mmCIF file with all atom_site columns, C-alpha atoms in Angstrom:
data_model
loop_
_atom_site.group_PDB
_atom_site.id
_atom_site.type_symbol
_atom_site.label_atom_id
_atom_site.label_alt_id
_atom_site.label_comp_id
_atom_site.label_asym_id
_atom_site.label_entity_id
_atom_site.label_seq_id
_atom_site.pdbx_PDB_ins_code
_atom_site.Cartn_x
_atom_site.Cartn_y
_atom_site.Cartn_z
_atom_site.occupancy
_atom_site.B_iso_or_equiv
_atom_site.pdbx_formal_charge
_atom_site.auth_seq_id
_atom_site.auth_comp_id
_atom_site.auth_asym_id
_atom_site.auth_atom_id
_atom_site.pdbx_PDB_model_num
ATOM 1   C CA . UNK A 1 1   ? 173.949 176.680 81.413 1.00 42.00 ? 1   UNK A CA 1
ATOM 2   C CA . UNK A 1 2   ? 175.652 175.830 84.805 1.00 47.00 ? 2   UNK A CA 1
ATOM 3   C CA . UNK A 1 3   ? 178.582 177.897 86.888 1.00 47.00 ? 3   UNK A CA 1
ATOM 4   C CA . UNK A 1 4   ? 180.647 174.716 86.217 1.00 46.00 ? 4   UNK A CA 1
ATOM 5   C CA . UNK A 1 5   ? 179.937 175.166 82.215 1.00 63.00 ? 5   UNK A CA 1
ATOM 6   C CA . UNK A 1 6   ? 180.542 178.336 82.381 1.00 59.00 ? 6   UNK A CA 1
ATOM 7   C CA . UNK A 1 7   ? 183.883 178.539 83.880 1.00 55.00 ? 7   UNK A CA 1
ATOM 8   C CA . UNK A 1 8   ? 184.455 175.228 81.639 1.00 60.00 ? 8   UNK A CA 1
ATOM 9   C CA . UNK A 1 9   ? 184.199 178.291 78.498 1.00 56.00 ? 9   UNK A CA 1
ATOM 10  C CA . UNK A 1 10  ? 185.207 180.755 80.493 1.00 55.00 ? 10  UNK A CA 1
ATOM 11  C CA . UNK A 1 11  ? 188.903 178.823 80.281 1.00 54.00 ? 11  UNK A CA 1
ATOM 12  C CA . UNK A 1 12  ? 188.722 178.666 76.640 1.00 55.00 ? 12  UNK A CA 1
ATOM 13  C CA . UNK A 1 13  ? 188.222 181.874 76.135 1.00 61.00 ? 13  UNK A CA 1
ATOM 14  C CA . UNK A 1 14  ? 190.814 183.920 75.918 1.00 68.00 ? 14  UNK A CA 1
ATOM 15  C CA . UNK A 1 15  ? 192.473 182.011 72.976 1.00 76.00 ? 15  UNK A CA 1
ATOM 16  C CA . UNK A 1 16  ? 191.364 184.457 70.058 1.00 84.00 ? 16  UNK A CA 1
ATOM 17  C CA . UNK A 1 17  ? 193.047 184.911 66.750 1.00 87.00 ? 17  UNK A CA 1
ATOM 18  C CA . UNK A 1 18  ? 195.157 187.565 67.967 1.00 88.00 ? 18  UNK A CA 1
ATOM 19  C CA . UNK A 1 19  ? 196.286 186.101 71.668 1.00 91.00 ? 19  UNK A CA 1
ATOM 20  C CA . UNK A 1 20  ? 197.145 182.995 69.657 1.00 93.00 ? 20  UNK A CA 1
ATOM 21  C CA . UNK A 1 21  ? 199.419 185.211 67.418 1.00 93.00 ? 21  UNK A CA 1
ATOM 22  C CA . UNK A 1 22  ? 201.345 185.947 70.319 1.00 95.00 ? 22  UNK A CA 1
ATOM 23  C CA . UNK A 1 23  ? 200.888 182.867 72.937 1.00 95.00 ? 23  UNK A CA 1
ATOM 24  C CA . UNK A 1 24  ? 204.303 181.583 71.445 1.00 95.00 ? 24  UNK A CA 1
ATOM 25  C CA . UNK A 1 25  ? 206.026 184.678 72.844 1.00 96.00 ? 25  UNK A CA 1
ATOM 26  C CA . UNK A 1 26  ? 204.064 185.363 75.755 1.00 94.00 ? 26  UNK A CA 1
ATOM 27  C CA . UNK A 1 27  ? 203.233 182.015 77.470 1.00 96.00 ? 27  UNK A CA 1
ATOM 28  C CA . UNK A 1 28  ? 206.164 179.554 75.675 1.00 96.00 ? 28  UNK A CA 1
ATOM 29  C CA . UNK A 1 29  ? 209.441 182.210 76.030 1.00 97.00 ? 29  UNK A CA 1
ATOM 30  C CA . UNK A 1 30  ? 208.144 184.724 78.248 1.00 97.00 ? 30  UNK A CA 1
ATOM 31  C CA . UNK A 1 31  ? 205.982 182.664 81.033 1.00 98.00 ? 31  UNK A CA 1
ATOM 32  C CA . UNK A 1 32  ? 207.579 179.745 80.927 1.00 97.00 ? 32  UNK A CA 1
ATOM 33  C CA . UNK A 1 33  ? 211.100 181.274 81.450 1.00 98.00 ? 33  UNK A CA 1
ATOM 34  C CA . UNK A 1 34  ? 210.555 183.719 83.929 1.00 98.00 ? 34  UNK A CA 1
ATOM 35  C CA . UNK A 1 35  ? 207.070 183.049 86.065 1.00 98.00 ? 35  UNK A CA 1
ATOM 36  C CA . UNK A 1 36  ? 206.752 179.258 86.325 1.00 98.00 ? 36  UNK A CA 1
ATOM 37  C CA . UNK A 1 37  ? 210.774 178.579 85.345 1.00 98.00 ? 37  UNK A CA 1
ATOM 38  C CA . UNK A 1 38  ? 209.824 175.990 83.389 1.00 98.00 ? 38  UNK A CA 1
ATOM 39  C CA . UNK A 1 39  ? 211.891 175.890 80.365 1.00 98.00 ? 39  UNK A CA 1
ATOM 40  C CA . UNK A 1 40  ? 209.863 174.646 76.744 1.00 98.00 ? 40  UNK A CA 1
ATOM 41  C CA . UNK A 1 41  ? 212.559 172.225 76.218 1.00 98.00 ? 41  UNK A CA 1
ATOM 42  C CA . UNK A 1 42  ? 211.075 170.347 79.071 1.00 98.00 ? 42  UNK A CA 1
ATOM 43  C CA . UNK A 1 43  ? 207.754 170.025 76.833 1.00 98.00 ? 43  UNK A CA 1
ATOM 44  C CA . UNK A 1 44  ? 209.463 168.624 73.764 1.00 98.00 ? 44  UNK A CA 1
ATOM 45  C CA . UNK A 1 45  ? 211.646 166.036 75.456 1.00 98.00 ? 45  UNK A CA 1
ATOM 46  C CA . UNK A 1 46  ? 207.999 164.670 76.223 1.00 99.00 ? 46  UNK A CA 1
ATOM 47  C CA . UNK A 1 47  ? 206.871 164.650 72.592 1.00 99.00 ? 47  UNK A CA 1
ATOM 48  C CA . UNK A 1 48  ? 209.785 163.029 71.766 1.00 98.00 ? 48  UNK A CA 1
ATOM 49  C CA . UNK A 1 49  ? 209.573 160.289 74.010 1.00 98.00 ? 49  UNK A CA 1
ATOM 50  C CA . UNK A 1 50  ? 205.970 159.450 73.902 1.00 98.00 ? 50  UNK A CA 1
ATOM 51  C CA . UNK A 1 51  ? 204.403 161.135 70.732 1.00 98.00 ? 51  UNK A CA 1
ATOM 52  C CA . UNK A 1 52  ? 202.710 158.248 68.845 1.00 98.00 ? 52  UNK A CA 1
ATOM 53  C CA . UNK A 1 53  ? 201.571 157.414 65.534 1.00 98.00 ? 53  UNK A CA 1
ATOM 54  C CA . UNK A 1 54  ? 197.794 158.152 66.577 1.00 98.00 ? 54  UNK A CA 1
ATOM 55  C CA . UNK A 1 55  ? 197.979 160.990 69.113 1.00 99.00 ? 55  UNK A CA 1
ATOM 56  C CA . UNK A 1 56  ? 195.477 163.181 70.528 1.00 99.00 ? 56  UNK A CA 1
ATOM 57  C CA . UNK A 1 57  ? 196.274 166.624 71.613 1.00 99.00 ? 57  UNK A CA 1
ATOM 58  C CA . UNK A 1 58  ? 194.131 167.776 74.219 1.00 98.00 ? 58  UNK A CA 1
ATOM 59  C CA . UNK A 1 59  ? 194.138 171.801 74.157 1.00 97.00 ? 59  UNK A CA 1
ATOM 60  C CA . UNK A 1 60  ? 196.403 172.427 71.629 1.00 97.00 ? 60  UNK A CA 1
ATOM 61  C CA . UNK A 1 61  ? 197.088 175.932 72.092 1.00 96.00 ? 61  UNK A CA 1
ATOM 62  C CA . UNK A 1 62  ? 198.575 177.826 69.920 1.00 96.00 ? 62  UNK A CA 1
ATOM 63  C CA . UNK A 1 63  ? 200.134 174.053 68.582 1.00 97.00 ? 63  UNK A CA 1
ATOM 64  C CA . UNK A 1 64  ? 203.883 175.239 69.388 1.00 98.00 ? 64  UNK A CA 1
ATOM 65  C CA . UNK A 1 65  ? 204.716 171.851 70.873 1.00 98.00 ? 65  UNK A CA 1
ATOM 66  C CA . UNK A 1 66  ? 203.532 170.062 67.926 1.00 98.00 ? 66  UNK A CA 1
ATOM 67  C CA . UNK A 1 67  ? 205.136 172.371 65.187 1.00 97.00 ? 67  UNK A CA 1
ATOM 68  C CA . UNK A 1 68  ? 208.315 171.827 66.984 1.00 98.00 ? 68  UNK A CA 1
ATOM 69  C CA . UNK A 1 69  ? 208.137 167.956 67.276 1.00 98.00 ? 69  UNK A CA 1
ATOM 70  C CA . UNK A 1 70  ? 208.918 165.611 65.059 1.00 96.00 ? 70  UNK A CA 1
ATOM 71  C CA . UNK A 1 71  ? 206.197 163.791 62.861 1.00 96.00 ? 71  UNK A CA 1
ATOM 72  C CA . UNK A 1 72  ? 207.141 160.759 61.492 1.00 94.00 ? 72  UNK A CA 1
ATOM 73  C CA . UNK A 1 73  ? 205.674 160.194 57.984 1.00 94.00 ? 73  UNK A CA 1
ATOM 74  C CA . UNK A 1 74  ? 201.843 158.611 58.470 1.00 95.00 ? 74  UNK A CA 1
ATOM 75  C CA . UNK A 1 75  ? 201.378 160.284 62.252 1.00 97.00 ? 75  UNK A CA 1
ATOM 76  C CA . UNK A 1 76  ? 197.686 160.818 62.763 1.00 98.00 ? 76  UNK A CA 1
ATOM 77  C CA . UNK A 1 77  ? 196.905 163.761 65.010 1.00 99.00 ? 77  UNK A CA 1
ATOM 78  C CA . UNK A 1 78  ? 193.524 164.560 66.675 1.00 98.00 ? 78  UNK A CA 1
ATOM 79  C CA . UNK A 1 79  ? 193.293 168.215 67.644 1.00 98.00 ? 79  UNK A CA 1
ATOM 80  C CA . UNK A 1 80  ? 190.691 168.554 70.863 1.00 98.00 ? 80  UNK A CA 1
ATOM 81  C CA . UNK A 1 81  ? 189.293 172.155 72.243 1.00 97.00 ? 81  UNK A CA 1
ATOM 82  C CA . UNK A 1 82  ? 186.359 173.862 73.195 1.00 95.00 ? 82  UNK A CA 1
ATOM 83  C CA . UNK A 1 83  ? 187.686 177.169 71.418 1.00 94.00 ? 83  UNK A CA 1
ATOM 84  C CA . UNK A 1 84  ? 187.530 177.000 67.385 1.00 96.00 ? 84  UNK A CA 1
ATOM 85  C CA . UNK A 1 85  ? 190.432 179.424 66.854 1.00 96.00 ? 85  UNK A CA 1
ATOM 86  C CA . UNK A 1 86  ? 192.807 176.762 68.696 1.00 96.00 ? 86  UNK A CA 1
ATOM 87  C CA . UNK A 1 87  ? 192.020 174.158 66.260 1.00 98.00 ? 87  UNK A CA 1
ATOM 88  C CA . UNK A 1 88  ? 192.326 176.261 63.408 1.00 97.00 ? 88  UNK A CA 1
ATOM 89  C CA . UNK A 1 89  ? 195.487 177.757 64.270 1.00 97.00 ? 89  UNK A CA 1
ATOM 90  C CA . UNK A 1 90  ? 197.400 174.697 64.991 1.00 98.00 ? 90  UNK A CA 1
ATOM 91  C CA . UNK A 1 91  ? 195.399 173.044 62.158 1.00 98.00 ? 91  UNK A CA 1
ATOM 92  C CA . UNK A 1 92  ? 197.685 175.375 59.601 1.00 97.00 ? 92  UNK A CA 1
ATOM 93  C CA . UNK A 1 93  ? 200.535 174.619 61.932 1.00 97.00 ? 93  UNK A CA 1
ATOM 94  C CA . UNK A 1 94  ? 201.094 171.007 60.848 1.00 98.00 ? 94  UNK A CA 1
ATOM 95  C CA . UNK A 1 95  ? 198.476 170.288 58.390 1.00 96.00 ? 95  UNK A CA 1
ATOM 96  C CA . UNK A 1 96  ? 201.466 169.626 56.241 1.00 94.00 ? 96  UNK A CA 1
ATOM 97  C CA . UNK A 1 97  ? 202.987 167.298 58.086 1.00 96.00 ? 97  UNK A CA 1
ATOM 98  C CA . UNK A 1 98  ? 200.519 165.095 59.623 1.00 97.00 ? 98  UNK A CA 1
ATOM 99  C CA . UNK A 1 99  ? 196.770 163.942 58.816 1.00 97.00 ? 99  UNK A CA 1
ATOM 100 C CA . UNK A 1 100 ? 195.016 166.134 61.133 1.00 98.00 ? 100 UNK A CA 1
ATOM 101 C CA . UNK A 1 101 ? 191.758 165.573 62.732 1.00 98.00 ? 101 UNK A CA 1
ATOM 102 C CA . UNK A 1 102 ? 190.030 168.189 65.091 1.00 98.00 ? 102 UNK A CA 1
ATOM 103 C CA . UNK A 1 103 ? 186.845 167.676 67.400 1.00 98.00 ? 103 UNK A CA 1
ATOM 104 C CA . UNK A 1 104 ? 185.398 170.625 69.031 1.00 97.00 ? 104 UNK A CA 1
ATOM 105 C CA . UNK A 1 105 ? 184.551 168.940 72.521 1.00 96.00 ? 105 UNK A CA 1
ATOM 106 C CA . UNK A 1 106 ? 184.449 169.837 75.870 1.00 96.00 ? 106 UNK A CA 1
ATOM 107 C CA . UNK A 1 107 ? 186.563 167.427 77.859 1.00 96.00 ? 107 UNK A CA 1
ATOM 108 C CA . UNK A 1 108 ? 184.804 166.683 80.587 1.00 97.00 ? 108 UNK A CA 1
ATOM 109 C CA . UNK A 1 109 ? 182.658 164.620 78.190 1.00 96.00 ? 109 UNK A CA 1
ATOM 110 C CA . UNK A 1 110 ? 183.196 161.334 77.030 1.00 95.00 ? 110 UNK A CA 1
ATOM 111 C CA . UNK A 1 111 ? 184.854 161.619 74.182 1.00 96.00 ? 111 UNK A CA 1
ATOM 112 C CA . UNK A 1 112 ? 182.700 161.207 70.453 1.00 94.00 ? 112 UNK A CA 1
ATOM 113 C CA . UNK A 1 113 ? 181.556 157.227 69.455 1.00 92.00 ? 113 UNK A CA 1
ATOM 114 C CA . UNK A 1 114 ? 184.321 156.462 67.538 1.00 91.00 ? 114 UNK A CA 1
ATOM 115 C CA . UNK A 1 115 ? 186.777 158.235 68.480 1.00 94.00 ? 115 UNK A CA 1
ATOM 116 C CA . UNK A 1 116 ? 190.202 156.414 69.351 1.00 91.00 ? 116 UNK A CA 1
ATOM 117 C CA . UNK A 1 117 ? 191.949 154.357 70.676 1.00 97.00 ? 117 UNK A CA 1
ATOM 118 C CA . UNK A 1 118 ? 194.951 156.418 70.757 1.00 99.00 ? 118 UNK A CA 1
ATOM 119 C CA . UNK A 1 119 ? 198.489 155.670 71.243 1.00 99.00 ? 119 UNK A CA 1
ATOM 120 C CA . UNK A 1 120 ? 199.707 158.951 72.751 1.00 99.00 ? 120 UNK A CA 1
ATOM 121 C CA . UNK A 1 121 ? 197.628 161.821 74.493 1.00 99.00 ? 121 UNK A CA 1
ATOM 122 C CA . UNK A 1 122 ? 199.107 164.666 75.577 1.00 99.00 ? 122 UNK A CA 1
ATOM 123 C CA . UNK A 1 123 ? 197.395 167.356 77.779 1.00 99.00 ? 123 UNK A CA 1
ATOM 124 C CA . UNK A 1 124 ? 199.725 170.556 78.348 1.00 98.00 ? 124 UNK A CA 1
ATOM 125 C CA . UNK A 1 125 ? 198.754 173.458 80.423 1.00 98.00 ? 125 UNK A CA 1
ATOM 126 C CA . UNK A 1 126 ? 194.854 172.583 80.540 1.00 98.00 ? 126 UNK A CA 1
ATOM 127 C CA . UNK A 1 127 ? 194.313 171.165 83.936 1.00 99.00 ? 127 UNK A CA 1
ATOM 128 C CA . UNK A 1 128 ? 194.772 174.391 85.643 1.00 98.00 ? 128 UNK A CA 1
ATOM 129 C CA . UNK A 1 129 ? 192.454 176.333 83.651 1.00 97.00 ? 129 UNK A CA 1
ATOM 130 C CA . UNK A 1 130 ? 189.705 173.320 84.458 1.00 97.00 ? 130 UNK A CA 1
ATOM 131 C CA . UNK A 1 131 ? 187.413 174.459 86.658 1.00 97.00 ? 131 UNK A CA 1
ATOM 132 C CA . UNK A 1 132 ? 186.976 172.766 89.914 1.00 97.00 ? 132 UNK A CA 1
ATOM 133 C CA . UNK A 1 133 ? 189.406 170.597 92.382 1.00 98.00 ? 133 UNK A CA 1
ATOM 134 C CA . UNK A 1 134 ? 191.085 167.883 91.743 1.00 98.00 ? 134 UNK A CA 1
ATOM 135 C CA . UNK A 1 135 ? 188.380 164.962 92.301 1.00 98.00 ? 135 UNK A CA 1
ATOM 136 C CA . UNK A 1 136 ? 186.602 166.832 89.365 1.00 98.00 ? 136 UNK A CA 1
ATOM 137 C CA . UNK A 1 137 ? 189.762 167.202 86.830 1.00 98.00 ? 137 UNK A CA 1
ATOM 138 C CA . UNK A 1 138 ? 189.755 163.519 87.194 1.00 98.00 ? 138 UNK A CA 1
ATOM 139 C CA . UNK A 1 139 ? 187.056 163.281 85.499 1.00 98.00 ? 139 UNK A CA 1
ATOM 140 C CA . UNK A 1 140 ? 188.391 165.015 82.273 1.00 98.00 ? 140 UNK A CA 1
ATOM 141 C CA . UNK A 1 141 ? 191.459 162.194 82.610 1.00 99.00 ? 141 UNK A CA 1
ATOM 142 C CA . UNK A 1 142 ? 189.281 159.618 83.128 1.00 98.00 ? 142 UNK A CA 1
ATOM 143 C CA . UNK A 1 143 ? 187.544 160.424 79.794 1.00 98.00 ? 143 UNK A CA 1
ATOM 144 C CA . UNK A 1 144 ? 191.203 160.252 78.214 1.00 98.00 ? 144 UNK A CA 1
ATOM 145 C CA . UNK A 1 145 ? 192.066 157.288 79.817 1.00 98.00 ? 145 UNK A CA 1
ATOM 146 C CA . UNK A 1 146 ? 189.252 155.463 77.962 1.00 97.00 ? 146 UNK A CA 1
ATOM 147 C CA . UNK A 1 147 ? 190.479 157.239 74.303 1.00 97.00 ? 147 UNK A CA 1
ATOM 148 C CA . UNK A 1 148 ? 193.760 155.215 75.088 1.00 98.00 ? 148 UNK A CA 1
ATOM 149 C CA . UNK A 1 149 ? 194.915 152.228 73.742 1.00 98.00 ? 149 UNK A CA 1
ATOM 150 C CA . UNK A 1 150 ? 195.673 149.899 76.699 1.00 97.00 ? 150 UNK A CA 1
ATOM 151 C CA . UNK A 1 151 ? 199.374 150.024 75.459 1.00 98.00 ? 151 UNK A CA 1
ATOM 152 C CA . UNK A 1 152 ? 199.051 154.438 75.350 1.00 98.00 ? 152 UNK A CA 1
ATOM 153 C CA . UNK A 1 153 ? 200.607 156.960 77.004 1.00 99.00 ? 153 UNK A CA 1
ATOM 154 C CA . UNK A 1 154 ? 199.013 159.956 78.548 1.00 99.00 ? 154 UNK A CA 1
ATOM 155 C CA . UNK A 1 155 ? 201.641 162.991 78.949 1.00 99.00 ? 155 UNK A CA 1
ATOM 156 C CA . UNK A 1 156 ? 201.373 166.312 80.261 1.00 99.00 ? 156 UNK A CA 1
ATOM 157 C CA . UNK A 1 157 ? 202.062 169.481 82.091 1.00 99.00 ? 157 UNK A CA 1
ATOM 158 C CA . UNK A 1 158 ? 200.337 172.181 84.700 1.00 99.00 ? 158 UNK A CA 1
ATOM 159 C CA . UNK A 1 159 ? 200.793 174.884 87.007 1.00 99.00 ? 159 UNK A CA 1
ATOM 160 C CA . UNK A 1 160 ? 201.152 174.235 90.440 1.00 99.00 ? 160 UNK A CA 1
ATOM 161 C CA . UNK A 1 161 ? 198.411 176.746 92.220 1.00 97.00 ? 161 UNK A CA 1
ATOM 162 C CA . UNK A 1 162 ? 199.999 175.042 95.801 1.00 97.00 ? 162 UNK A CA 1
ATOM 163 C CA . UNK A 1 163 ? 203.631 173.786 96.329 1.00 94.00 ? 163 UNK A CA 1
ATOM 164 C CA . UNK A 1 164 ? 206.650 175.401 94.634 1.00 93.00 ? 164 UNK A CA 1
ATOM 165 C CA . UNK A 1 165 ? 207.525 179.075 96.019 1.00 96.00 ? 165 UNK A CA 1
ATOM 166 C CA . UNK A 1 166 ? 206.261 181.699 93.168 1.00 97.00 ? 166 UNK A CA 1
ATOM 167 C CA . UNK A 1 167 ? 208.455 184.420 92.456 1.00 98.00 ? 167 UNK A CA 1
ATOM 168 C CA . UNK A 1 168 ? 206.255 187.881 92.286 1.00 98.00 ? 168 UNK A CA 1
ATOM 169 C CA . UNK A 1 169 ? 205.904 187.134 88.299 1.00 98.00 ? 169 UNK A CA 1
ATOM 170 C CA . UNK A 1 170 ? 203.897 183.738 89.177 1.00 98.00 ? 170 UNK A CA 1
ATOM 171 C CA . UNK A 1 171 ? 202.482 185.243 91.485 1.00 98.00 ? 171 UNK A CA 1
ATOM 172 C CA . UNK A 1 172 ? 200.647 187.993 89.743 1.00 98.00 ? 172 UNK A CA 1
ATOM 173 C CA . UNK A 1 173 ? 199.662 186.170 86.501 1.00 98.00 ? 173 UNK A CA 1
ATOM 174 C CA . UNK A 1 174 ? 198.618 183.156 88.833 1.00 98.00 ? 174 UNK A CA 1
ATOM 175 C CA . UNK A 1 175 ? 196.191 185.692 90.473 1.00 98.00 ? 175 UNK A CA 1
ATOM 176 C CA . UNK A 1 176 ? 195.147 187.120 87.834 1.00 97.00 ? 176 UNK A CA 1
ATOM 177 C CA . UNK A 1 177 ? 194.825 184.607 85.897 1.00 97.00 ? 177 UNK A CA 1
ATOM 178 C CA . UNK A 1 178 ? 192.461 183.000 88.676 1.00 97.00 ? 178 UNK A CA 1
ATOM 179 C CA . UNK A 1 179 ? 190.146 186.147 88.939 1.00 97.00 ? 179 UNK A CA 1
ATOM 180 C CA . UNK A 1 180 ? 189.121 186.570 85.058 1.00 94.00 ? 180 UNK A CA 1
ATOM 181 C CA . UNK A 1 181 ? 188.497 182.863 85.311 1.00 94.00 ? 181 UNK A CA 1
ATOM 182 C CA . UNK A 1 182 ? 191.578 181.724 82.930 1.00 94.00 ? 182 UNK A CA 1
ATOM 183 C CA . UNK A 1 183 ? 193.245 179.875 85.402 1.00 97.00 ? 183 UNK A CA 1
ATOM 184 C CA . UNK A 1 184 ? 191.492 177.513 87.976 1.00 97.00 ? 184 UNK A CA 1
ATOM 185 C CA . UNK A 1 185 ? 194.341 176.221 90.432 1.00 98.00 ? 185 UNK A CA 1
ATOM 186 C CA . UNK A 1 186 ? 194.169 177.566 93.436 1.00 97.00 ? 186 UNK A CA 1
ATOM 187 C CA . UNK A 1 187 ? 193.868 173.976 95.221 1.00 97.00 ? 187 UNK A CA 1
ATOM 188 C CA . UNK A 1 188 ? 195.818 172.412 92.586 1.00 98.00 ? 188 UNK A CA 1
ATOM 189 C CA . UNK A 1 189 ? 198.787 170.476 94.537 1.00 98.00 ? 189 UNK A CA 1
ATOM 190 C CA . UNK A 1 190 ? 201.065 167.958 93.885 1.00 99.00 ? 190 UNK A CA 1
ATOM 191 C CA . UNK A 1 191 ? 199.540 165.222 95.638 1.00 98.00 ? 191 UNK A CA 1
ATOM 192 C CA . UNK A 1 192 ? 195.815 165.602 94.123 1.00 99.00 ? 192 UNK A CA 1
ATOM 193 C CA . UNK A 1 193 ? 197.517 166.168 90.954 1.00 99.00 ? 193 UNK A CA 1
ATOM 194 C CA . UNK A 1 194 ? 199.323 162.377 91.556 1.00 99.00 ? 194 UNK A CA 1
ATOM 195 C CA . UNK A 1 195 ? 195.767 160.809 93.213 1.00 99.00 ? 195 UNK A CA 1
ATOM 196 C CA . UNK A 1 196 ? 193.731 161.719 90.139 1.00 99.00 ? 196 UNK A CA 1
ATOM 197 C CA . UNK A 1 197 ? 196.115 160.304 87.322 1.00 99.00 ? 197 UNK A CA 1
ATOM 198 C CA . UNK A 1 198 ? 196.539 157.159 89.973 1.00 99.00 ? 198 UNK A CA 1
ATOM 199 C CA . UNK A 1 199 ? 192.505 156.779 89.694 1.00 99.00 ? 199 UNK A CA 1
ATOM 200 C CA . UNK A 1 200 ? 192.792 156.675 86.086 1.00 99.00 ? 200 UNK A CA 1
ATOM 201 C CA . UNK A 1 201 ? 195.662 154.951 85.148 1.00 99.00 ? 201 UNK A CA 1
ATOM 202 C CA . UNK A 1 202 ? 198.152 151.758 86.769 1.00 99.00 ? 202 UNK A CA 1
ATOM 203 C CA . UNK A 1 203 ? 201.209 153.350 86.056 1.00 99.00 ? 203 UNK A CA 1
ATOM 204 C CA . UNK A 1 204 ? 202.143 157.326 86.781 1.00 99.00 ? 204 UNK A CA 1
ATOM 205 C CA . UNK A 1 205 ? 205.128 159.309 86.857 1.00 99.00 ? 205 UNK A CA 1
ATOM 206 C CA . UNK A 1 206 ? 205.474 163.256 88.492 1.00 99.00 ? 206 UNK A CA 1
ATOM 207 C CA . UNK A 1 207 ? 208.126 165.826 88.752 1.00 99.00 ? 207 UNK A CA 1
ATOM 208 C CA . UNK A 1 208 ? 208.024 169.137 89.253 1.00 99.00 ? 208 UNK A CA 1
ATOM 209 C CA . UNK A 1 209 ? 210.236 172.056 87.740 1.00 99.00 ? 209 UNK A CA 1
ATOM 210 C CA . UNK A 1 210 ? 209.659 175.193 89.546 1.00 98.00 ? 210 UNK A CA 1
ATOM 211 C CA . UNK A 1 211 ? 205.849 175.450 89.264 1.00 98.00 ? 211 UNK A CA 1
ATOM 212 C CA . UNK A 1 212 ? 204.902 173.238 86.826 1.00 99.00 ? 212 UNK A CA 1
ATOM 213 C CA . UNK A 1 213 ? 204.345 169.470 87.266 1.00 99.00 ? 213 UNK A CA 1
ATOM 214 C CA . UNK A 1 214 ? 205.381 167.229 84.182 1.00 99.00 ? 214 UNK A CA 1
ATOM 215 C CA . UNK A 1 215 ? 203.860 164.081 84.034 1.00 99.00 ? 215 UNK A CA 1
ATOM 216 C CA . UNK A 1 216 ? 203.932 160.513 82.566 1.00 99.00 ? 216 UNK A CA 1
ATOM 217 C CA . UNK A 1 217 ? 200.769 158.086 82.811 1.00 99.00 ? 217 UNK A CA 1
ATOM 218 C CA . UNK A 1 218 ? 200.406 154.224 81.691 1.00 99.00 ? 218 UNK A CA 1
ATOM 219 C CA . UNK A 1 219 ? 198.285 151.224 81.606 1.00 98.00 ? 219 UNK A CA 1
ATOM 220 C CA . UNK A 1 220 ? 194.975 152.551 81.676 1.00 98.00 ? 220 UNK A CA 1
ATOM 221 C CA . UNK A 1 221 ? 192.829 151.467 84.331 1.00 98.00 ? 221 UNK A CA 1
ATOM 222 C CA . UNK A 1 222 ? 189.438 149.235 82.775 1.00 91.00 ? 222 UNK A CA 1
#
């Protein structure tokens, strides 16, 4: 196994049974509030614009964002992750309210034979724990540019490592974060951040609110 495969799992991780008992408290309230300012609100409003009836969620989390959404009757969700508990926990989240699919895939890869085309993709708060700078997380877009139907939308969301001023909260979880191998965005700036979704797709929209970059991404590039 390679360093890069290695810090590819060593991002996964952390998200056991019990951290994703409390990742809605600790990362949605608690982080998003007070280290990156970054109200969750910010998340949904994306979900409701773009969610679509065949979505893939790329690192689901804990699958707040997608137990707070709305799911129109006959939405078909596609749960992606590297780390089993993710997909299981969100899995219970909305298995109620959506046919639910989950691949255990590393997203770097091309994505399974078979899988796709989807309408929506939405990747929240993974790019900074890829490993690497930004002319290799372009690769993990590229892969979910192809998954996209060539009238999709790819949304999203990630920590600034470079950029918006960090109050001592950001700071320390950013650093600490980076040394246990969670986080991997101590390059990560705006501009890559808008080159790599440009290589991938016609169409791209950034904005930042305090550290975190929110972002919008059409017309897939063939």
């Amino acid at each position: 196994m390679s360093t890069f495969d290695d810090g590819v799992r060593a991002a996964a991780a952390p998200y056991s049974e019990w951290f994703l008992k409390v990742y809605d408290l600790w990362v949605v309230h608690l982080s998003n509030s007070w280290a990156w300012r970054c109200h969750r609100r910010n998340f949904l409003d994306l979900y409701a614009a773009h969610l679509g009836a065949r979505h893939l969620e790329v690192g689901p989390g804990s699958g707040w964002a997608l137990a707070h959404s709305d799911l129109p009757a006959g939405t078909e969700v596609t749960l992606l992750d590297l780390n089993p508990n993710s997909l299981a926990h969100t899995r219970r989240r909305i298995d109620e309210r959506a046919a639910v699919a989950t691949i255990r895939h590393d997203v770097f890869a091309a994505l399974p034979d078979g899988t796709g085309p989807f309408d929506s993709v939405a990747i929240h708060y993974v790019l900074h724990c890829l490993p690497g700078a930004w002319p290799t997380k372009s690769g993990a877009l590229a892969n979910l540019a192809a998954a996209l139907d060539e009238n999709g939308t790819l949304f999203g969301s990630t920590v600034l490592g470079v950029g918006p001023r960090r109050n001592p909260f950001a700071w320390a979880l950013t650093e600490a974060y980076n040394r246990v191998g969670a986080f991997h965005n101590r390059t990560d700036d705006l501009p890559g951040l808008e080159a790599a979704l440009s290589a991938s797709f016609h169409s791209v929209q950034v904005w930042v609110v305090g550290n975190v970059a929110l972002f919008v991404a059409r017309e897939p590039r063939r």
